[in-house]
Amino acid sequence: MVHVHGTLTHGKDSHAELHDHASADAVTSALALLHELGERVTAPRRAVLDALAAEHAHATAEQLAAALPDVHRATVYRTVERLAELGIATSMHTGGGTAYHLAVTPTGHEHLHARCRACDRIVVLPADSLQTAVERLGRARLFRLEPDHSELVGLCEDCASTD
Amino acid sequence: MVHVHGTLTHGKDSHAELHDHASADAVTSALALLHELGERVTAPRRAVLDALAAEHAHATAEQLAAALPDVHRATVYRTVERLAELGIATSMHTGGGTAYHLAVTPTGHEHLHARCRACDRIVVLPADSLQTAVERLGRARLFRLEPDHSELVGLCEDCASTD
DNA sequence: ATGAGTGCAAAGTGTTTGCAACTAT
DNA sequence: ATAGTTGCAAACACTTTGCACTCAT
């Protein structure tokens, strides 16, 4: 792993309190959905969902494993994969592995992730940024683009301006 | 590696003759560019460029290494990375690793790659598919989107219709 | 009670690196 | 001549898997 921007907020991190309401809601509904789907609600899964619920969290299994020392690596890998299969989380392929984030965001508003190829930071973009492309490709029967799963790459404004 | 759709055309593959003109041109100009940039033109690099020049080739280092038994794995990895740094090739992160393709296509016309998340096939899309998004994000000073480097994900028409 | 989920350890895969030998310039 | 490249082998990092045990249901 090369760069890790942004930190995963732990439950015990008092600084995270600001987002705890929204995060808790997201985690609660995710757990409820998990239960509805006949899956078991366990401590490791709760922990992984908590970590994923951190705002703008886009974390690889490896990052999650590092942030959750009490959950075994293999379990983290299996958990995120399962969550993605169930549609509770979505995944994105980045240079440093597969990154996951909750499908239902804490704040409820949808958004897309783009990665700056210079600084490797993740930038959050409006959910409808690719709407035109989705429609165009759909009408042309070329491809059913799913912006959520796509990895948008380019330059963030910071890096673009220092060229 | 799970799926490998499309085959890398070898030089000795007579079936590839159809594309050899365009491919040869692309390779020649890539080699020339390489030389201009002060890089050395070696047999392994020629081989890698030949493989990449196959039409619509989007190959991981691993696939290239498999297709080029005479070139050492490590050399393939170093070569594609270098080519990407120089802008001669562009890279895309897929589930099965980092895929590379020539920046200057054999046919000259630009295009984008999208991956079907169901069948893992690569679909070629018009170069301007994301034009609106690029402009919108640029004007809003949000992000300099580079469609070439992005990995678009969704469903190809075949998989979408069998849902 | 019973099977899904977990921890553990070990194997598997993909990727990188240090160094000696080689070769394009 | 000589510095950039390559091949090799070993190290590395990431991910998966089989199995016994645990715990949510």
Short mmCIF file of C-alpha atoms (C1' of nucleotides) in Angstrom, two decimals:
data_model
loop_
_atom_site.label_atom_id
_atom_site.label_comp_id
_atom_site.label_asym_id
_atom_site.label_seq_id
_atom_site.Cartn_x
_atom_site.Cartn_y
_atom_site.Cartn_z
CA MET A 1 0.00 0.00 0.00
CA VAL A 2 1.42 3.35 -0.95
CA HIS A 3 -0.79 6.22 0.07
CA VAL A 4 -3.51 6.29 2.65
CA HIS A 5 -5.36 9.55 2.72
CA GLY A 6 -8.03 10.05 5.28
CA THR A 7 -8.35 8.06 8.43
CA LEU A 8 -10.96 5.56 9.35
CA THR A 9 -12.90 6.87 12.31
CA HIS A 10 -13.03 4.50 15.20
CA GLY A 11 -16.03 4.28 17.43
CA LYS A 12 -13.97 5.38 20.39
CA ASP A 13 -12.67 8.41 18.54
CA SER A 14 -14.45 11.27 20.27
CA HIS A 15 -13.80 13.51 17.29
CA ALA A 16 -16.13 11.38 15.23
CA GLU A 17 -19.12 12.23 17.39
CA LEU A 18 -20.27 14.81 14.87
CA HIS A 19 -21.07 12.15 12.36
CA ASP A 20 -22.20 9.48 14.71
CA HIS A 21 -25.89 10.06 14.23
CA ALA A 22 -25.80 9.69 10.49
CA SER A 23 -23.27 6.87 10.68
CA ALA A 24 -25.25 5.03 13.29
CA ASP A 25 -28.34 5.29 11.13
CA ALA A 26 -26.53 3.95 8.15
CA VAL A 27 -25.06 1.11 10.16
CA THR A 28 -28.40 0.35 11.75
CA SER A 29 -30.20 0.13 8.45
CA ALA A 30 -27.38 -1.91 6.99
CA LEU A 31 -27.61 -4.33 9.89
CA ALA A 32 -31.37 -4.51 9.53
CA LEU A 33 -31.02 -5.24 5.83
CA LEU A 34 -28.44 -7.86 6.63
CA HIS A 35 -30.89 -9.49 8.98
CA GLU A 36 -33.75 -9.35 6.51
CA LEU A 37 -31.59 -11.09 3.98
CA GLY A 38 -31.16 -13.98 6.36
CA GLU A 39 -27.57 -13.13 7.18
CA ARG A 40 -26.24 -13.23 10.69
CA VAL A 41 -25.46 -10.10 12.58
CA THR A 42 -22.13 -10.57 14.30
CA ALA A 43 -19.65 -8.39 16.11
CA PRO A 44 -17.08 -8.50 13.28
CA ARG A 45 -19.69 -7.45 10.76
CA ARG A 46 -20.83 -4.62 12.96
CA ALA A 47 -17.23 -3.47 13.27
CA VAL A 48 -16.66 -3.54 9.53
CA LEU A 49 -19.85 -1.63 8.88
CA ASP A 50 -18.91 0.94 11.50
CA ALA A 51 -15.61 1.52 9.79
CA LEU A 52 -17.25 1.76 6.39
CA ALA A 53 -19.80 4.22 7.71
CA ALA A 54 -17.16 6.83 8.42
CA GLU A 55 -17.97 9.67 6.11
CA HIS A 56 -16.47 9.32 2.67
CA ALA A 57 -14.84 6.11 3.76
CA HIS A 58 -13.53 4.27 0.78
CA ALA A 59 -11.44 1.57 2.29
CA THR A 60 -9.68 -1.50 1.03
CA ALA A 61 -9.98 -4.73 2.95
CA GLU A 62 -6.40 -4.22 4.00
CA GLN A 63 -7.09 -0.77 5.39
CA LEU A 64 -10.13 -2.02 7.23
CA ALA A 65 -8.14 -4.91 8.65
CA ALA A 66 -5.50 -2.49 9.87
CA ALA A 67 -8.15 -0.27 11.44
CA LEU A 68 -9.83 -3.23 13.09
CA PRO A 69 -7.10 -5.21 14.84
CA ASP A 70 -9.66 -7.32 16.66
CA VAL A 71 -11.20 -8.63 13.47
CA HIS A 72 -9.20 -11.18 11.62
CA ARG A 73 -7.91 -10.23 8.20
CA ALA A 74 -9.58 -13.14 6.46
CA THR A 75 -12.87 -12.20 8.06
CA VAL A 76 -12.61 -8.65 6.81
CA TYR A 77 -11.99 -9.89 3.29
CA ARG A 78 -14.93 -12.26 3.46
CA THR A 79 -17.18 -9.66 5.03
CA VAL A 80 -16.68 -6.87 2.53
CA GLU A 81 -17.04 -9.31 -0.33
CA ARG A 82 -20.32 -10.54 1.09
CA LEU A 83 -21.56 -7.01 1.71
CA ALA A 84 -20.80 -6.15 -1.88
CA GLU A 85 -22.63 -9.24 -3.13
CA LEU A 86 -25.65 -8.23 -1.09
CA GLY A 87 -25.58 -4.72 -2.44
CA ILE A 88 -25.01 -3.23 1.00
CA ALA A 89 -21.62 -2.01 -0.07
CA THR A 90 -20.24 -1.19 -3.49
CA SER A 91 -16.73 -1.77 -4.65
CA MET A 92 -14.33 0.07 -6.83
CA HIS A 93 -11.00 -1.05 -8.21
CA THR A 94 -8.19 1.29 -7.36
CA GLY A 95 -4.48 1.02 -7.82
CA GLY A 96 -4.00 -0.18 -4.27
CA GLY A 97 -6.65 -2.88 -4.30
CA THR A 98 -10.42 -3.04 -4.17
CA ALA A 99 -12.02 -0.21 -2.21
CA TYR A 100 -15.42 -0.52 -0.60
CA HIS A 101 -17.98 1.95 0.61
CA LEU A 102 -21.52 1.73 1.88
CA ALA A 103 -24.12 1.79 -0.86
CA VAL A 104 -26.47 3.73 1.40
CA THR A 105 -24.47 6.71 2.50
CA PRO A 106 -24.68 8.02 6.05
CA THR A 107 -26.09 11.29 4.86
CA GLY A 108 -28.44 9.61 2.45
CA HIS A 109 -27.25 11.59 -0.51
CA GLU A 110 -25.62 9.62 -3.26
CA HIS A 111 -22.22 10.51 -4.56
CA LEU A 112 -19.45 9.27 -6.77
CA HIS A 113 -15.79 8.77 -6.08
CA ALA A 114 -12.99 9.93 -8.28
CA ARG A 115 -9.33 9.36 -7.70
CA CYS A 116 -6.61 11.86 -8.42
CA ARG A 117 -3.84 10.07 -10.26
CA ALA A 118 -1.28 12.54 -8.94
CA CYS A 119 -1.96 12.60 -5.21
CA ASP A 120 -4.12 9.49 -4.99
CA ARG A 121 -6.74 11.34 -3.02
CA ILE A 122 -10.40 10.46 -3.40
CA VAL A 123 -12.66 13.30 -4.49
CA VAL A 124 -16.39 13.19 -3.97
CA LEU A 125 -18.51 14.23 -6.93
CA PRO A 126 -22.22 14.86 -7.42
CA ALA A 127 -24.17 11.68 -8.04
CA ASP A 128 -25.50 12.88 -11.37
CA SER A 129 -22.14 13.86 -12.84
CA LEU A 130 -22.29 11.06 -15.37
CA GLN A 131 -26.01 11.21 -15.98
CA THR A 132 -25.68 12.40 -19.55
CA ALA A 133 -23.23 9.67 -20.37
CA VAL A 134 -25.44 7.03 -18.77
CA GLU A 135 -28.40 8.13 -20.84
CA ARG A 136 -26.48 8.49 -24.03
CA LEU A 137 -24.90 5.06 -23.78
CA GLY A 138 -28.20 3.53 -22.72
CA ARG A 139 -30.12 5.00 -25.64
CA ALA A 140 -27.44 3.91 -28.05
CA ARG A 141 -27.67 0.38 -26.61
CA LEU A 142 -23.97 0.40 -26.06
CA PHE A 143 -23.55 -0.07 -22.36
CA ARG A 144 -25.45 0.20 -19.07
CA LEU A 145 -23.01 2.39 -17.25
CA GLU A 146 -23.06 2.20 -13.46
CA PRO A 147 -21.21 5.25 -12.16
CA ASP A 148 -21.27 3.86 -8.64
CA HIS A 149 -19.03 0.97 -9.55
CA SER A 150 -16.81 2.92 -11.88
CA GLU A 151 -13.49 4.34 -10.92
CA LEU A 152 -13.19 7.83 -12.27
CA VAL A 153 -9.64 8.99 -12.66
CA GLY A 154 -8.10 12.35 -13.40
CA LEU A 155 -6.61 15.27 -11.53
CA CYS A 156 -8.08 16.96 -8.50
CA GLU A 157 -8.14 20.73 -8.63
CA ASP A 158 -5.17 21.04 -6.27
CA CYS A 159 -2.93 18.92 -8.44
CA ALA A 160 -4.27 20.36 -11.67
CA SER A 161 -3.40 23.90 -10.61
CA THR A 162 0.17 23.02 -9.67
CA ASP A 163 0.97 21.70 -13.14
CA MET B 1 -6.49 -14.35 -13.21
CA VAL B 2 -10.05 -15.33 -13.89
CA HIS B 3 -11.26 -14.35 -17.32
CA VAL B 4 -9.24 -13.54 -20.37
CA HIS B 5 -11.34 -12.40 -23.27
CA GLY B 6 -9.66 -11.71 -26.54
CA THR B 7 -6.26 -12.98 -27.46
CA LEU B 8 -3.06 -11.11 -27.79
CA THR B 9 -1.92 -11.27 -31.38
CA HIS B 10 1.60 -12.50 -31.84
CA GLY B 11 3.77 -11.28 -34.61
CA LYS B 12 4.01 -14.76 -36.04
CA ASP B 13 0.24 -15.22 -36.03
CA SER B 14 -0.66 -15.06 -39.70
CA HIS B 15 -4.24 -14.27 -38.81
CA ALA B 16 -3.10 -10.95 -37.46
CA GLU B 17 -1.94 -9.78 -40.86
CA LEU B 18 -5.11 -7.78 -41.31
CA HIS B 19 -4.12 -5.41 -38.57
CA ASP B 20 -0.40 -5.48 -39.08
CA HIS B 21 -0.22 -2.24 -40.99
CA ALA B 22 -1.99 -0.22 -38.37
CA SER B 23 -0.30 -2.06 -35.53
CA ALA B 24 3.10 -1.68 -37.09
CA ASP B 25 2.52 2.03 -37.47
CA ALA B 26 1.49 2.37 -33.88
CA VAL B 27 4.47 0.39 -32.71
CA THR B 28 6.82 2.31 -34.95
CA SER B 29 5.65 5.66 -33.68
CA ALA B 30 5.75 4.43 -30.12
CA LEU B 31 9.32 3.27 -30.61
CA ALA B 32 10.24 6.57 -32.20
CA LEU B 33 8.69 8.44 -29.31
CA LEU B 34 10.56 6.20 -26.92
CA HIS B 35 13.79 7.09 -28.66
CA GLU B 36 13.05 10.79 -28.68
CA LEU B 37 12.50 10.65 -24.98
CA GLY B 38 15.99 9.29 -24.52
CA GLU B 39 14.84 5.79 -23.69
CA ARG B 40 16.48 2.75 -25.11
CA VAL B 41 14.81 0.67 -27.77
CA THR B 42 15.30 -2.95 -26.86
CA ALA B 43 13.89 -6.26 -28.00
CA PRO B 44 11.78 -6.77 -24.87
CA ARG B 45 10.23 -3.33 -25.26
CA ARG B 46 9.46 -3.97 -28.89
CA ALA B 47 7.80 -7.23 -27.92
CA VAL B 48 5.66 -5.59 -25.25
CA LEU B 49 4.61 -2.83 -27.62
CA ASP B 50 3.75 -5.39 -30.29
CA ALA B 51 1.49 -7.20 -27.87
CA LEU B 52 -0.13 -3.97 -26.74
CA ALA B 53 -0.68 -2.91 -30.32
CA ALA B 54 -3.09 -5.76 -30.97
CA GLU B 55 -6.40 -4.13 -31.62
CA HIS B 56 -8.35 -3.37 -28.49
CA ALA B 57 -5.67 -4.98 -26.42
CA HIS B 58 -6.15 -4.16 -22.82
CA ALA B 59 -3.71 -6.42 -21.10
CA THR B 60 -2.39 -6.77 -17.61
CA ALA B 61 1.31 -7.22 -17.04
CA GLU B 62 0.54 -10.80 -16.14
CA GLN B 63 -1.28 -11.44 -19.42
CA LEU B 64 1.52 -9.83 -21.37
CA ALA B 65 4.08 -11.91 -19.53
CA ALA B 66 2.13 -15.05 -20.38
CA ALA B 67 1.90 -14.02 -24.03
CA LEU B 68 5.59 -13.23 -24.17
CA PRO B 69 7.43 -16.21 -22.69
CA ASP B 70 10.76 -14.87 -23.88
CA VAL B 71 10.44 -11.68 -21.90
CA HIS B 72 10.98 -11.96 -18.20
CA ARG B 73 8.00 -11.20 -15.95
CA ALA B 74 9.81 -8.50 -14.04
CA THR B 75 10.80 -6.85 -17.29
CA VAL B 76 7.20 -6.77 -18.47
CA TYR B 77 6.11 -5.14 -15.22
CA ARG B 78 8.87 -2.56 -15.44
CA THR B 79 8.23 -1.90 -19.11
CA VAL B 80 4.50 -1.25 -18.93
CA GLU B 81 4.97 0.93 -15.91
CA ARG B 82 7.58 2.96 -17.74
CA LEU B 83 5.42 3.22 -20.86
CA ALA B 84 2.57 4.51 -18.73
CA GLU B 85 4.83 7.07 -17.07
CA LEU B 86 5.92 8.29 -20.47
CA GLY B 87 2.35 8.56 -21.68
CA ILE B 88 2.91 6.01 -24.43
CA ALA B 89 0.48 3.66 -22.74
CA THR B 90 -2.39 4.34 -20.40
CA SER B 91 -3.45 2.18 -17.53
CA MET B 92 -6.75 1.20 -16.02
CA HIS B 93 -7.41 -0.60 -12.76
CA THR B 94 -9.55 -3.65 -13.17
CA GLY B 95 -10.45 -6.38 -10.76
CA GLY B 96 -7.74 -8.63 -12.09
CA GLY B 97 -4.92 -6.13 -11.92
CA THR B 98 -3.79 -3.08 -13.84
CA ALA B 99 -4.59 -3.22 -17.54
CA TYR B 100 -2.60 -1.28 -20.11
CA HIS B 101 -3.25 -0.18 -23.64
CA LEU B 102 -1.47 2.04 -26.11
CA ALA B 103 -2.36 5.70 -25.79
CA VAL B 104 -2.11 6.09 -29.56
CA THR B 105 -4.38 3.44 -30.97
CA PRO B 106 -3.41 1.51 -34.10
CA THR B 107 -6.35 2.90 -36.00
CA GLY B 108 -5.77 6.36 -34.68
CA HIS B 109 -9.29 6.78 -33.41
CA GLU B 110 -9.63 7.25 -29.70
CA HIS B 111 -11.92 5.14 -27.65
CA LEU B 112 -12.78 4.26 -24.08
CA HIS B 113 -12.93 0.96 -22.33
CA ALA B 114 -15.74 -0.19 -20.11
CA ARG B 115 -15.90 -3.44 -18.23
CA CYS B 116 -19.02 -5.54 -17.80
CA ARG B 117 -19.25 -6.53 -14.17
CA ALA B 118 -21.21 -9.65 -15.08
CA CYS B 119 -19.14 -11.24 -17.82
CA ASP B 120 -15.94 -9.25 -17.32
CA ARG B 121 -15.74 -8.45 -20.99
CA ILE B 122 -14.29 -5.15 -22.15
CA VAL B 123 -16.58 -3.01 -24.26
CA VAL B 124 -15.27 -0.25 -26.48
CA LEU B 125 -17.14 3.03 -26.31
CA PRO B 126 -16.96 6.26 -28.29
CA ALA B 127 -14.20 8.56 -27.10
CA ASP B 128 -16.60 11.39 -26.39
CA SER B 129 -19.01 9.40 -24.24
CA LEU B 130 -18.01 11.28 -21.12
CA GLN B 131 -17.50 14.62 -22.78
CA THR B 132 -20.41 16.27 -21.02
CA ALA B 133 -19.25 15.06 -17.64
CA VAL B 134 -15.70 16.24 -18.31
CA GLU B 135 -16.92 19.69 -19.20
CA ARG B 136 -19.38 19.92 -16.36
CA LEU B 137 -16.85 18.87 -13.75
CA GLY B 138 -14.23 21.12 -15.26
CA ARG B 139 -16.45 24.18 -15.27
CA ALA B 140 -17.51 23.50 -11.70
CA ARG B 141 -13.83 23.27 -10.71
CA LEU B 142 -14.50 19.93 -9.14
CA PHE B 143 -12.27 17.55 -11.01
CA ARG B 144 -10.30 17.19 -14.24
CA LEU B 145 -11.76 13.93 -15.37
CA GLU B 146 -9.62 11.82 -17.68
CA PRO B 147 -11.90 9.23 -19.27
CA ASP B 148 -8.91 7.42 -20.73
CA HIS B 149 -7.61 6.48 -17.32
CA SER B 150 -10.98 5.78 -15.80
CA GLU B 151 -12.45 2.37 -15.46
CA LEU B 152 -16.07 2.48 -16.46
CA VAL B 153 -18.13 -0.33 -15.03
CA GLY B 154 -21.63 -1.53 -15.71
CA LEU B 155 -23.41 -4.12 -17.78
CA CYS B 156 -22.84 -4.85 -21.42
CA GLU B 157 -25.96 -5.15 -23.54
CA ASP B 158 -25.74 -8.92 -23.65
CA CYS B 159 -25.71 -9.28 -19.89
CA ALA B 160 -28.23 -6.50 -19.37
CA SER B 161 -30.79 -8.19 -21.60
CA THR B 162 -30.50 -11.55 -19.82
CA ASP B 163 -31.44 -10.05 -16.48
"C1'" DA C 1 -29.22 -27.69 18.18
"C1'" DT C 2 -27.22 -26.56 14.09
"C1'" DG C 3 -25.19 -24.38 10.52
"C1'" DA C 4 -23.43 -19.72 9.28
"C1'" DG C 5 -19.58 -17.22 10.55
"C1'" DT C 6 -14.99 -16.80 12.63
"C1'" DG C 7 -10.04 -17.40 13.70
"C1'" DC C 8 -5.99 -19.47 12.47
"C1'" DA C 9 -2.39 -21.05 9.60
"C1'" DA C 10 -0.88 -22.21 5.35
"C1'" DA C 11 -0.88 -21.87 0.55
"C1'" DG C 12 -1.56 -19.16 -3.68
"C1'" DT C 13 -1.03 -15.05 -6.66
"C1'" DG C 14 0.42 -10.92 -8.22
"C1'" DT C 15 4.15 -7.47 -7.88
"C1'" DT C 16 8.55 -5.44 -6.51
"C1'" DT C 17 13.58 -5.25 -5.68
"C1'" DG C 18 18.84 -5.94 -5.36
"C1'" DC C 19 22.35 -7.30 -8.04
"C1'" DA C 20 25.32 -9.25 -11.74
"C1'" DA C 21 25.44 -9.62 -16.67
"C1'" DC C 22 24.26 -7.59 -20.96
"C1'" DT C 23 23.61 -4.23 -24.70
"C1'" DA C 24 21.90 0.03 -27.02
"C1'" DT C 25 23.79 4.18 -27.37
"C1'" DA D 1 33.01 3.11 -22.74
"C1'" DT D 2 29.15 3.30 -19.87
"C1'" DA D 3 24.86 3.92 -18.18
"C1'" DG D 4 20.30 2.16 -19.01
"C1'" DT D 5 18.01 -2.57 -19.26
"C1'" DT D 6 17.44 -7.19 -18.50
"C1'" DG D 7 17.21 -11.74 -16.23
"C1'" DC D 8 17.21 -14.10 -12.19
"C1'" DA D 9 15.90 -15.18 -7.62
"C1'" DA D 10 14.38 -13.83 -3.51
"C1'" DA D 11 11.53 -10.92 -0.92
"C1'" DC D 12 7.08 -8.74 -0.43
"C1'" DA D 13 2.29 -7.73 -0.17
"C1'" DC D 14 -2.23 -9.03 -0.92
"C1'" DT D 15 -5.88 -12.45 -1.06
"C1'" DT D 16 -7.85 -17.03 -0.72
"C1'" DT D 17 -8.77 -21.54 1.35
"C1'" DG D 18 -9.44 -25.77 4.50
"C1'" DC D 19 -10.54 -26.90 8.89
"C1'" DA D 20 -11.90 -26.87 13.74
"C1'" DC D 21 -14.41 -24.09 16.86
"C1'" DT D 22 -17.86 -20.60 18.19
"C1'" DC D 23 -21.99 -18.24 18.48
"C1'" DA D 24 -26.32 -16.14 16.42
"C1'" DT D 25 -30.47 -17.88 15.31
#
